[in-house]
XYZ file of C-alpha atoms in Angstrom:
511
model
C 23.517 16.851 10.191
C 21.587 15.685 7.432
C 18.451 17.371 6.008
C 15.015 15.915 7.235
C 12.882 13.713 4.758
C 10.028 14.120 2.812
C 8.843 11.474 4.113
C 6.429 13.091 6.039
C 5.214 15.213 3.222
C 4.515 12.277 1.558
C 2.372 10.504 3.805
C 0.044 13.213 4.251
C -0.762 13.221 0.928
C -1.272 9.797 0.483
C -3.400 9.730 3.607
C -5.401 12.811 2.471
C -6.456 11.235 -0.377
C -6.443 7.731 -1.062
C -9.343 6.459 1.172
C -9.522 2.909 -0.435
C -6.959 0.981 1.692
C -6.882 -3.128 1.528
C -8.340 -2.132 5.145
C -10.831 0.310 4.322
C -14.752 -0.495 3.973
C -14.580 0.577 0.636
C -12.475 -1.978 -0.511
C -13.675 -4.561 1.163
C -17.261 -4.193 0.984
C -17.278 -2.245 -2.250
C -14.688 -2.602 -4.566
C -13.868 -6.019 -4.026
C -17.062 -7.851 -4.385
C -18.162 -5.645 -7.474
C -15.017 -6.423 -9.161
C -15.385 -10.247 -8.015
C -18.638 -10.637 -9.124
C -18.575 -8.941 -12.536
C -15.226 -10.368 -13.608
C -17.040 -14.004 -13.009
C -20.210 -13.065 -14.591
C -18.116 -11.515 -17.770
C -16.432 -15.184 -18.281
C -19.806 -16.852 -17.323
C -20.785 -14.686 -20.486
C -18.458 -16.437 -22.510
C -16.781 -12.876 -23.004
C -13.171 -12.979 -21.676
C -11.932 -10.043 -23.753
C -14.884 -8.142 -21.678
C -13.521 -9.523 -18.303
C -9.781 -8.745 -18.493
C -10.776 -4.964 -19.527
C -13.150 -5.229 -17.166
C -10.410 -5.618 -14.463
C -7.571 -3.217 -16.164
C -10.777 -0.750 -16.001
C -11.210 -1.744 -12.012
C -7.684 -1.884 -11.775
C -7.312 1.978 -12.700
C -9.812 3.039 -10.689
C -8.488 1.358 -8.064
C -5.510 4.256 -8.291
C -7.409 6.574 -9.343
C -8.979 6.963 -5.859
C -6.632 8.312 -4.669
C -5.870 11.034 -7.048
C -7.607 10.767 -10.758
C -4.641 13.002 -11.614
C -2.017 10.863 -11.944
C -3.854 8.339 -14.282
C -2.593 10.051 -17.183
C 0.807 8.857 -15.627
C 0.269 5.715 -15.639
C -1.035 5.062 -18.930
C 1.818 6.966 -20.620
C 4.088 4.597 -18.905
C 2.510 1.649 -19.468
C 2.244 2.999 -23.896
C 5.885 3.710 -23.479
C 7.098 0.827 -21.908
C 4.723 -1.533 -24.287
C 5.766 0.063 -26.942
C 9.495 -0.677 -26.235
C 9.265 -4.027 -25.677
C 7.170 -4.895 -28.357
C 9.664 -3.368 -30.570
C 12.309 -5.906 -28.806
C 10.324 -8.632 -30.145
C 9.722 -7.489 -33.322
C 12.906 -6.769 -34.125
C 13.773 -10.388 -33.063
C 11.931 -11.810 -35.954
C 13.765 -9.285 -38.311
C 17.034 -9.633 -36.774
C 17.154 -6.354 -36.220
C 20.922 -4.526 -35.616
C 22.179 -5.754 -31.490
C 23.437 -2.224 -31.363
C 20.161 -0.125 -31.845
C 18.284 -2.424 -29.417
C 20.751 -1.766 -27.192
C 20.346 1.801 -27.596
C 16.596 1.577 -27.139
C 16.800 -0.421 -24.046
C 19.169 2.472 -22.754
C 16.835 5.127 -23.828
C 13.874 3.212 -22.031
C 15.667 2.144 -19.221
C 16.806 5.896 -18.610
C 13.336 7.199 -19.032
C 11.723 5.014 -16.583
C 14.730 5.882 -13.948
C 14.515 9.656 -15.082
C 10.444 9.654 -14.465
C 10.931 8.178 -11.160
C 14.145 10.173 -10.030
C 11.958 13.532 -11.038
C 8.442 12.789 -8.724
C 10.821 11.253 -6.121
C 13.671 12.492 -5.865
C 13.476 16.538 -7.400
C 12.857 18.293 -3.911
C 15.323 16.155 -2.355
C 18.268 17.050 -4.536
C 17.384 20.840 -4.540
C 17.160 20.724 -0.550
C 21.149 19.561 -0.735
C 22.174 21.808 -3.089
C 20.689 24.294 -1.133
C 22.401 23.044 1.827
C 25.873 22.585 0.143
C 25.852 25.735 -2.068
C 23.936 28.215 0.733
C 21.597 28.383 -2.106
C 17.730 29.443 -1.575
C 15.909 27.664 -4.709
C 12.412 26.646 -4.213
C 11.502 23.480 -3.740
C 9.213 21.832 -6.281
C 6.881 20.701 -4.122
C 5.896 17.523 -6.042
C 3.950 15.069 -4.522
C 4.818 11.330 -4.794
C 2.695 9.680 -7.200
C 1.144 6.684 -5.305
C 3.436 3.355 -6.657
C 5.508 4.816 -9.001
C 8.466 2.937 -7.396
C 6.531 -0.639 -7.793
C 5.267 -0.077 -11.568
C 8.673 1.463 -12.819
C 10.778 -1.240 -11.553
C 8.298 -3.540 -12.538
C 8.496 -2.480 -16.269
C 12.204 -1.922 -16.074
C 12.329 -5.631 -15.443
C 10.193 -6.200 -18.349
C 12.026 -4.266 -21.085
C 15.602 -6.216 -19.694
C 13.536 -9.239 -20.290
C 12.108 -8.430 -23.479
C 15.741 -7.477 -25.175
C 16.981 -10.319 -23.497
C 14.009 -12.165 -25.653
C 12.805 -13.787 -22.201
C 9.196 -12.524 -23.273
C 6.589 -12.860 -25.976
C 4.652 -10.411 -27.978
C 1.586 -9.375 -25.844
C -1.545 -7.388 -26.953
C -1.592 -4.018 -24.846
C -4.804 -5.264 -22.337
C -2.767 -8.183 -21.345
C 0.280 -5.991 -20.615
C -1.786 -3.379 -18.747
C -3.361 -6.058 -16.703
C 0.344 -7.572 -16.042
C 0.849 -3.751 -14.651
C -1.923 -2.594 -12.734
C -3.681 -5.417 -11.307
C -4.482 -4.171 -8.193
C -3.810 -6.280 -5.820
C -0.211 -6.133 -6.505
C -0.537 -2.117 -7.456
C -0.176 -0.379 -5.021
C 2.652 -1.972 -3.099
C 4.385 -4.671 -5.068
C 5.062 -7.765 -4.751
C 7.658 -6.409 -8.038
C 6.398 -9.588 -10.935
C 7.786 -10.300 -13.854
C 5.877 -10.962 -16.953
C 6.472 -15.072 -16.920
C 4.851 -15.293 -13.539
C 1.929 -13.175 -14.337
C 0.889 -13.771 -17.932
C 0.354 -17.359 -18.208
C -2.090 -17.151 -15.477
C -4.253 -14.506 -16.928
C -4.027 -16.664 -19.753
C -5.120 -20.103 -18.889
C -8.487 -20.878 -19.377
C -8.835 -21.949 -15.420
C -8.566 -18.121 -14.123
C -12.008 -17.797 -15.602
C -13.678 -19.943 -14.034
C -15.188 -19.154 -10.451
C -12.772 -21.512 -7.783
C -14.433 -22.376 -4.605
C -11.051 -23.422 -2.754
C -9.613 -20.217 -4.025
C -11.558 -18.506 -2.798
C -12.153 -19.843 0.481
C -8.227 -19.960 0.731
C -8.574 -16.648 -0.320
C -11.107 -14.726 2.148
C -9.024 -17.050 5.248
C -5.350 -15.710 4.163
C -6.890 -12.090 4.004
C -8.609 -12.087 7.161
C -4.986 -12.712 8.674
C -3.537 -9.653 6.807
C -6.398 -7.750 7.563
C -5.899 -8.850 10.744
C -2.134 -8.118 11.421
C -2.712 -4.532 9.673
C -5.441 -2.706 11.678
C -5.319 -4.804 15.065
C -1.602 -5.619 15.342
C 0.318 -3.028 13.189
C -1.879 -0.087 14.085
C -1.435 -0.933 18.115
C 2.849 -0.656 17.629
C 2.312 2.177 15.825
C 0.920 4.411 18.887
C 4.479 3.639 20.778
C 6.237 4.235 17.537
C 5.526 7.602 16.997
C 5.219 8.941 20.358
C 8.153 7.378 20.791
C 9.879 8.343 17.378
C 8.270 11.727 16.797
C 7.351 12.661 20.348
C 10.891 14.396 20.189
C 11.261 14.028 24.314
C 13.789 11.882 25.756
C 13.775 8.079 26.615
C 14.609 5.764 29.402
C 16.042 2.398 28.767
C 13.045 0.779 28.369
C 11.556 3.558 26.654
C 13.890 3.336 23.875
C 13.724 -0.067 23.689
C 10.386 -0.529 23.491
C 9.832 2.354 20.606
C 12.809 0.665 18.689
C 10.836 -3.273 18.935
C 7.414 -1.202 18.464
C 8.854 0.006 15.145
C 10.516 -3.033 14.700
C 6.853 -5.205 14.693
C 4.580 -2.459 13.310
C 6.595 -2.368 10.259
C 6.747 -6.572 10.314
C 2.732 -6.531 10.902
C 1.554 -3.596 8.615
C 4.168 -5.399 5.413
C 2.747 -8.798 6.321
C 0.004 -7.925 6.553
C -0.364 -5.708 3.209
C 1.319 -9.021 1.677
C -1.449 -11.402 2.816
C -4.331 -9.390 1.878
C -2.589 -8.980 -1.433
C -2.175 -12.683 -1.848
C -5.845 -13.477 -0.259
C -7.288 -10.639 -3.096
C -5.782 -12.609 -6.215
C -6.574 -15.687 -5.206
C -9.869 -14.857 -5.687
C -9.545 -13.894 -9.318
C -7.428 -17.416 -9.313
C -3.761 -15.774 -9.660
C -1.191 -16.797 -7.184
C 1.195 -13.385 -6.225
C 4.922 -14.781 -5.629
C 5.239 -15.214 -2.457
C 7.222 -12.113 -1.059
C 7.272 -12.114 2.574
C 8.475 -15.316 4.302
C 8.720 -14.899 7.754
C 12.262 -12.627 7.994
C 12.448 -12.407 12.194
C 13.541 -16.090 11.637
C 16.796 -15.598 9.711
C 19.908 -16.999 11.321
C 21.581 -14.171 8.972
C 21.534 -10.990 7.332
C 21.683 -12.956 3.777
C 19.163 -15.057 5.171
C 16.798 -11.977 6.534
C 16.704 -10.268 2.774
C 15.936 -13.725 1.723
C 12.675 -13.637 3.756
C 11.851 -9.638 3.125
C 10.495 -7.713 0.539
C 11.689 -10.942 -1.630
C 10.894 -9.656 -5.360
C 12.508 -6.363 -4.304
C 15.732 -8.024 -2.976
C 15.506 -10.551 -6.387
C 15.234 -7.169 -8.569
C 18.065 -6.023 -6.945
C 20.303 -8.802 -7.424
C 19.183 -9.665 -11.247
C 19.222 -5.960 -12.278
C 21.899 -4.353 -10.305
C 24.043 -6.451 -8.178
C 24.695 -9.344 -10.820
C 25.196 -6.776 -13.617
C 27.708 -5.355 -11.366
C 30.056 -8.036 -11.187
C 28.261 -9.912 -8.555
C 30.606 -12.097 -6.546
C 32.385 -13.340 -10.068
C 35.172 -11.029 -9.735
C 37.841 -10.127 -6.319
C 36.428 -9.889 -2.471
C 36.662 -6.558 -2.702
C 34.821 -5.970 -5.805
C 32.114 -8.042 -4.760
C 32.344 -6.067 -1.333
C 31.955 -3.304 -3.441
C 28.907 -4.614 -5.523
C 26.889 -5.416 -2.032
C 27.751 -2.008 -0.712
C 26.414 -0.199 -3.799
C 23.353 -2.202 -3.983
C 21.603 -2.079 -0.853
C 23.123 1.841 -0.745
C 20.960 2.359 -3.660
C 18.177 -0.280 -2.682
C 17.825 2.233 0.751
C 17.483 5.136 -1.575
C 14.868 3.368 -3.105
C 12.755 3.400 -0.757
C 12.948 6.986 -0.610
C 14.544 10.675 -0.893
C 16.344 11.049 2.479
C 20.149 10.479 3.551
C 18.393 7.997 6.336
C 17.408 5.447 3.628
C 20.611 5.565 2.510
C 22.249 5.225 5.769
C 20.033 2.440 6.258
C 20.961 0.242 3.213
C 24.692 1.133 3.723
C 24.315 -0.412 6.797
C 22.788 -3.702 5.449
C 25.265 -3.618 2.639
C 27.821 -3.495 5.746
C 26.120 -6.309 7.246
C 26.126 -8.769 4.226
C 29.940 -7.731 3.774
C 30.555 -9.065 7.397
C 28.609 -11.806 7.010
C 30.259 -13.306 3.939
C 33.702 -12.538 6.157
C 32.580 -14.480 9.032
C 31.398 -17.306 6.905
C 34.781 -17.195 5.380
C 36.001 -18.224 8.690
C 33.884 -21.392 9.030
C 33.088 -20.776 12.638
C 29.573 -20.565 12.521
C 27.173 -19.117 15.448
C 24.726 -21.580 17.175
C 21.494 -21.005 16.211
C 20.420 -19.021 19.298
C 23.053 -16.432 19.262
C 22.827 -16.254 15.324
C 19.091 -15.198 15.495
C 19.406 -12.733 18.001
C 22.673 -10.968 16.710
C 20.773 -10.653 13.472
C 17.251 -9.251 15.002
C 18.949 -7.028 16.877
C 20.925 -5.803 13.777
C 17.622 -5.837 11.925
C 16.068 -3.806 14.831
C 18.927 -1.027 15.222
C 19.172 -0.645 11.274
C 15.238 -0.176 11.784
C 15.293 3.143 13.969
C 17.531 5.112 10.880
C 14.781 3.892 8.479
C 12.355 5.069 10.743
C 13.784 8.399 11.887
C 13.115 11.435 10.857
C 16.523 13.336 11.278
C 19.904 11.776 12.415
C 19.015 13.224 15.782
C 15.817 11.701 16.196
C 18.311 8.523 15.497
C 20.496 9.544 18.154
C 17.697 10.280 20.800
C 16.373 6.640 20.156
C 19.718 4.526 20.002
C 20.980 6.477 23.119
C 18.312 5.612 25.183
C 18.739 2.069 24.394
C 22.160 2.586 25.530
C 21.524 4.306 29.007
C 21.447 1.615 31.484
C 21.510 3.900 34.184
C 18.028 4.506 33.387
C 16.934 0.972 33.462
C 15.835 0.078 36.744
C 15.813 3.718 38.108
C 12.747 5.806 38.386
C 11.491 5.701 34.770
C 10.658 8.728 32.864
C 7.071 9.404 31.830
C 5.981 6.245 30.234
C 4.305 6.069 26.515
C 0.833 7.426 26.583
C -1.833 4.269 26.567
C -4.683 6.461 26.320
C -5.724 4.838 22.559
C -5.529 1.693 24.494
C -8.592 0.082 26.192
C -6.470 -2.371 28.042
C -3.588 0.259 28.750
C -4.850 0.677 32.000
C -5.256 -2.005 33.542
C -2.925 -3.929 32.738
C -0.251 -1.786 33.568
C -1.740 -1.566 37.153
C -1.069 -5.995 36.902
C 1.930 -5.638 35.627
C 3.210 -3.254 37.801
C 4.176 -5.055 41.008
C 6.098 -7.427 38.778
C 8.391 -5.995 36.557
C 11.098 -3.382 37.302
C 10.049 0.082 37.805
C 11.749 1.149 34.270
C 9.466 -1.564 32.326
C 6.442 -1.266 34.133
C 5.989 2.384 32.974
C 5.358 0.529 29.379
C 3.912 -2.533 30.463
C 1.021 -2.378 27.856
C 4.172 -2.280 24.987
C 5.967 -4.861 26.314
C 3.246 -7.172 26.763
C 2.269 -6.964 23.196
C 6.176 -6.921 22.162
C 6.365 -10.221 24.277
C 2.839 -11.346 22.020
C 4.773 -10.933 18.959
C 7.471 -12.927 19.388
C 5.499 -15.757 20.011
C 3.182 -14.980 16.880
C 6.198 -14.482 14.614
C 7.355 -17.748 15.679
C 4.087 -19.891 14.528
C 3.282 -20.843 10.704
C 3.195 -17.447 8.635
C -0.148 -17.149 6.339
C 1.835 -18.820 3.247
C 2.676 -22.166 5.032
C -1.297 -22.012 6.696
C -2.650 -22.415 2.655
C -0.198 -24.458 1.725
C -2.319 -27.334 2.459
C -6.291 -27.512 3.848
C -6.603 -25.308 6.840
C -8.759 -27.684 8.939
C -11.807 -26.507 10.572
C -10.024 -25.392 13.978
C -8.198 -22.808 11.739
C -10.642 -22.023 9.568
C -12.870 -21.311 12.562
C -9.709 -19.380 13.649
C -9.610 -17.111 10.338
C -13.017 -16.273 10.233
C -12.496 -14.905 14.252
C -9.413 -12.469 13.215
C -11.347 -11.284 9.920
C -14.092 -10.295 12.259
C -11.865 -8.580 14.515
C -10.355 -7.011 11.764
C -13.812 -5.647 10.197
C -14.336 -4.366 13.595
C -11.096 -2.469 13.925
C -11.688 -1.248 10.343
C -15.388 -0.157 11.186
C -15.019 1.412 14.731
C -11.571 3.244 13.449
C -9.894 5.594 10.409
C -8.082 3.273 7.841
C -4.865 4.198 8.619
C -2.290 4.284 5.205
C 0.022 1.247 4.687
C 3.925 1.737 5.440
C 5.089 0.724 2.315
C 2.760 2.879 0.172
C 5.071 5.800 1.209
C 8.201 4.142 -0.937
């Protein structure tokens, strides 16, 4: 029905050649402390000019590892882009004509979109002309340059700002720093230039921070925790399950779908964490940007709590200039439709994604009718009719093809399968623990379930895990020692996991 991704394409690539994952022993006992370390001894130096190139330089070679490449990309993005906004503020001062700003904005604006749309989304639009034509072009073949969705809509955002005059005139190392520090790099958060700068301004990011970095190391260990010994587990079921391309039972299906569902909650939360933990040690605070979404009452709610700088992006740069909600119902239907339609294209070139976001947009559209109604769901049934939204949405993000989608969704609808004889369950060969403890489980679940006991034990862990204090809250104040004991525990599980296996690639460096 609809042509398959690239999607898989792409994260062969990426896992081909970037080896220096937040999760890899590179990073951590490499990269990281070199960086630390000569950053601090720079400013000890009294030489803070030295420092912050010190960590654009780090920064860079930080993507670089994956493929040296594409640094030319980069940098001619970031000159651009600099160069374009500093213009905006020059032209301030001079009171320059509204109408040839405006121009320049467009012409910037269009670059950035037209740089993007060619690496992302060139082999994409030749496959459907192909397919609606019965034409035979070649495909390009381009490979996705590693976060070239996170820096271009992070430097779209600062060239609205800067014509808006919502920024100041920066020297070009401050602006590169805004852009490639790496902890938010690779895989956002998206930050704008007034929550950046005037930290790598003040005076107290130079100086070595004890609680930082204690806060630091203890809100990484959880990421790095959540990545390689939570994420990585869901991810065996998910693609057996998901790419295995055999049929499913009831509880098959279902536990692929809530596999999928968590691996992608564990391997973003994660990736957010260790992102946060990294800064802090350099004394920067990332906006928060994952706030615990599998407890929204709501759809609104949910995009609230997920991929927050992405969803505020959207709204300031797309949905507001739209019309927003200022003009009829079915205008501002219309504005929600088109922006998570385009927000699931985003995240990359395949009719899924944009299934996907239509059906969110759908969502928030019947949501704000509902509310309109002023019959509000108890709390109970209002979280679980949005998870299970949330989870179905999930399998047409994670499909490959529309009948991968299919196979999933109508196994989760075959309850003749569920307590018949079950289907061959989900391999749990990668899984010490598989074993045996489907073996327990056995003589107390129904036959269907107990064929994937080992999923639906952890499945049944991660509910009760997603309902504790997420990382942010933990830092929020002095973990005591009881947690700090407790953070130093998952870090060392999670150096284990990252010694004794491959780094395996974060989800969301694929968008």
């Amino acid at each position: 029905m609809f042509p398959a991704p690239k999607r898989g394409n792409t994260y062969l690539a990426i896992a081909e050649h970037f080896a220096m994952l937040f999760n890899s022993w590179q990073f951590i006992l490499a990269f990281l402390p070199i960086t630390f370390f000569v950053y601090f001894w720079l400013n000890q130096q009294r030489l803070p000019l030295a420092s912050r190139a010190w960590l654009v330089a780090a920064s860079l070679f930080f993507y670089a590892f994956w493929n040296v490449a594409y640094l030319p990309l980069i940098l001619g993005s970031m000159l651009v882009n600099f160069a374009i906004g500093s213009s905006f503020s020059r032209n301030r001062a001079r009171r320059h004509n509204a109408v040839s700003a405006r121009m320049l904005l467009a012409v910037g604006v269009t670059a950035n979109l037209g740089l993007l749309a060619y690496y992302k989304y060139a082999d994409f639009l030749v496959e459907n002309v192909n397919l609606a034509l019965g034409a035979e072009h070649t495909l390009p073949g381009i490979v996705l340059p590693l976060a070239i969705s996170f820096f271009t809509f992070q430097q779209i955002a600062y060239l609205v700002d800067s014509y808006r005059g919502e920024t100041a005139e920066y020297d070009f190392l401050s602006y590169a720093l805004f852009v490639t520090f790496f902890p938010q790099l690779i895989a956002g958060p998206i930050v704008h230039h007034r929550e950046m700068m005037p930290q790598f301004a003040s005076r107290r990011a130079l100086i070595v921070n004890y609680r930082n970095i204690f806060l630091g190391l203890f809100i990484f260990g959880i990421g790095l925790f959540k990545k390689v010994a939570i994420a990585d587990t869901f991810s065996i079921w998910a693609i057996e399950g998901f790419d295995g391309g055999r049929e499913l039972d009831f509880f098959g299906a279902w536990a692929t779908t809530l596999s999928y569902t968590f691996q992608l909650y564990f391997d973003f939360s994660g990736y957010c964490d260790m992102a946060i933990g990294a800064a802090l040690l350099f004394n920067i605070m990332l906006p928060l940007n994952f706030n615990s979404p599998y407890k929204a009452l709501d759809i609104q709610e949910f995009w609230r709590r997920w991929h927050i700088t992405l969803s505020r992006f959207l709204r300031d740069y797309l949905y507001i200039p739209l019309g927003g909600s200022r003009r009829s119902e079915a205008r501002t239907y219309f504005n929600l439709l088109a922006t998570f339609v385009l927000g699931g294209l985003w995240h990359g070139a395949s009719w899924m994604f944009v299934l996907w976001g239509a059906l969110h947009g759908g969502g928030l559209v019947a949501n704000r009718l509902w509310r309109s109604y002023g019959r509000p769901l108890p709390a109970a049934a209002a979280w679980l009719v949005t998870f299970l939204f949330v989870a179905v949405a999930w399998v047409f993000f994670r499909a490959n093809t529309m009948d991968d989608a299919l196979r999933v969704l109508g196994g989760m609808l075959d309850l003749d399968s569920a307590f018949g004889v079950p289907v061959s369950a989900i391999p749990t060969s990668n899984l010490a623990w598989g074993g045996w403890l489907t073996d327990v489980l056995l003589r107390f679940l129904p036959n269907g379930m107990a064929g994937h006991a080992p999923a639906y034990c952890a499945i049944a862990i991660a509910f009760v895990i997603i309902s504790q204090k997420n990382a942010f809250q933990l830092i929020s104040s002095n973990p005591g020692t009881g947690k700090t004991a407790g953070g130093a525990v998952l870090f060392s599980v999670g150096m284990y996991f990252t010694l004794a296996t491959t780094s395996s690639v974060f989800l969301y460096f694929n968008f």
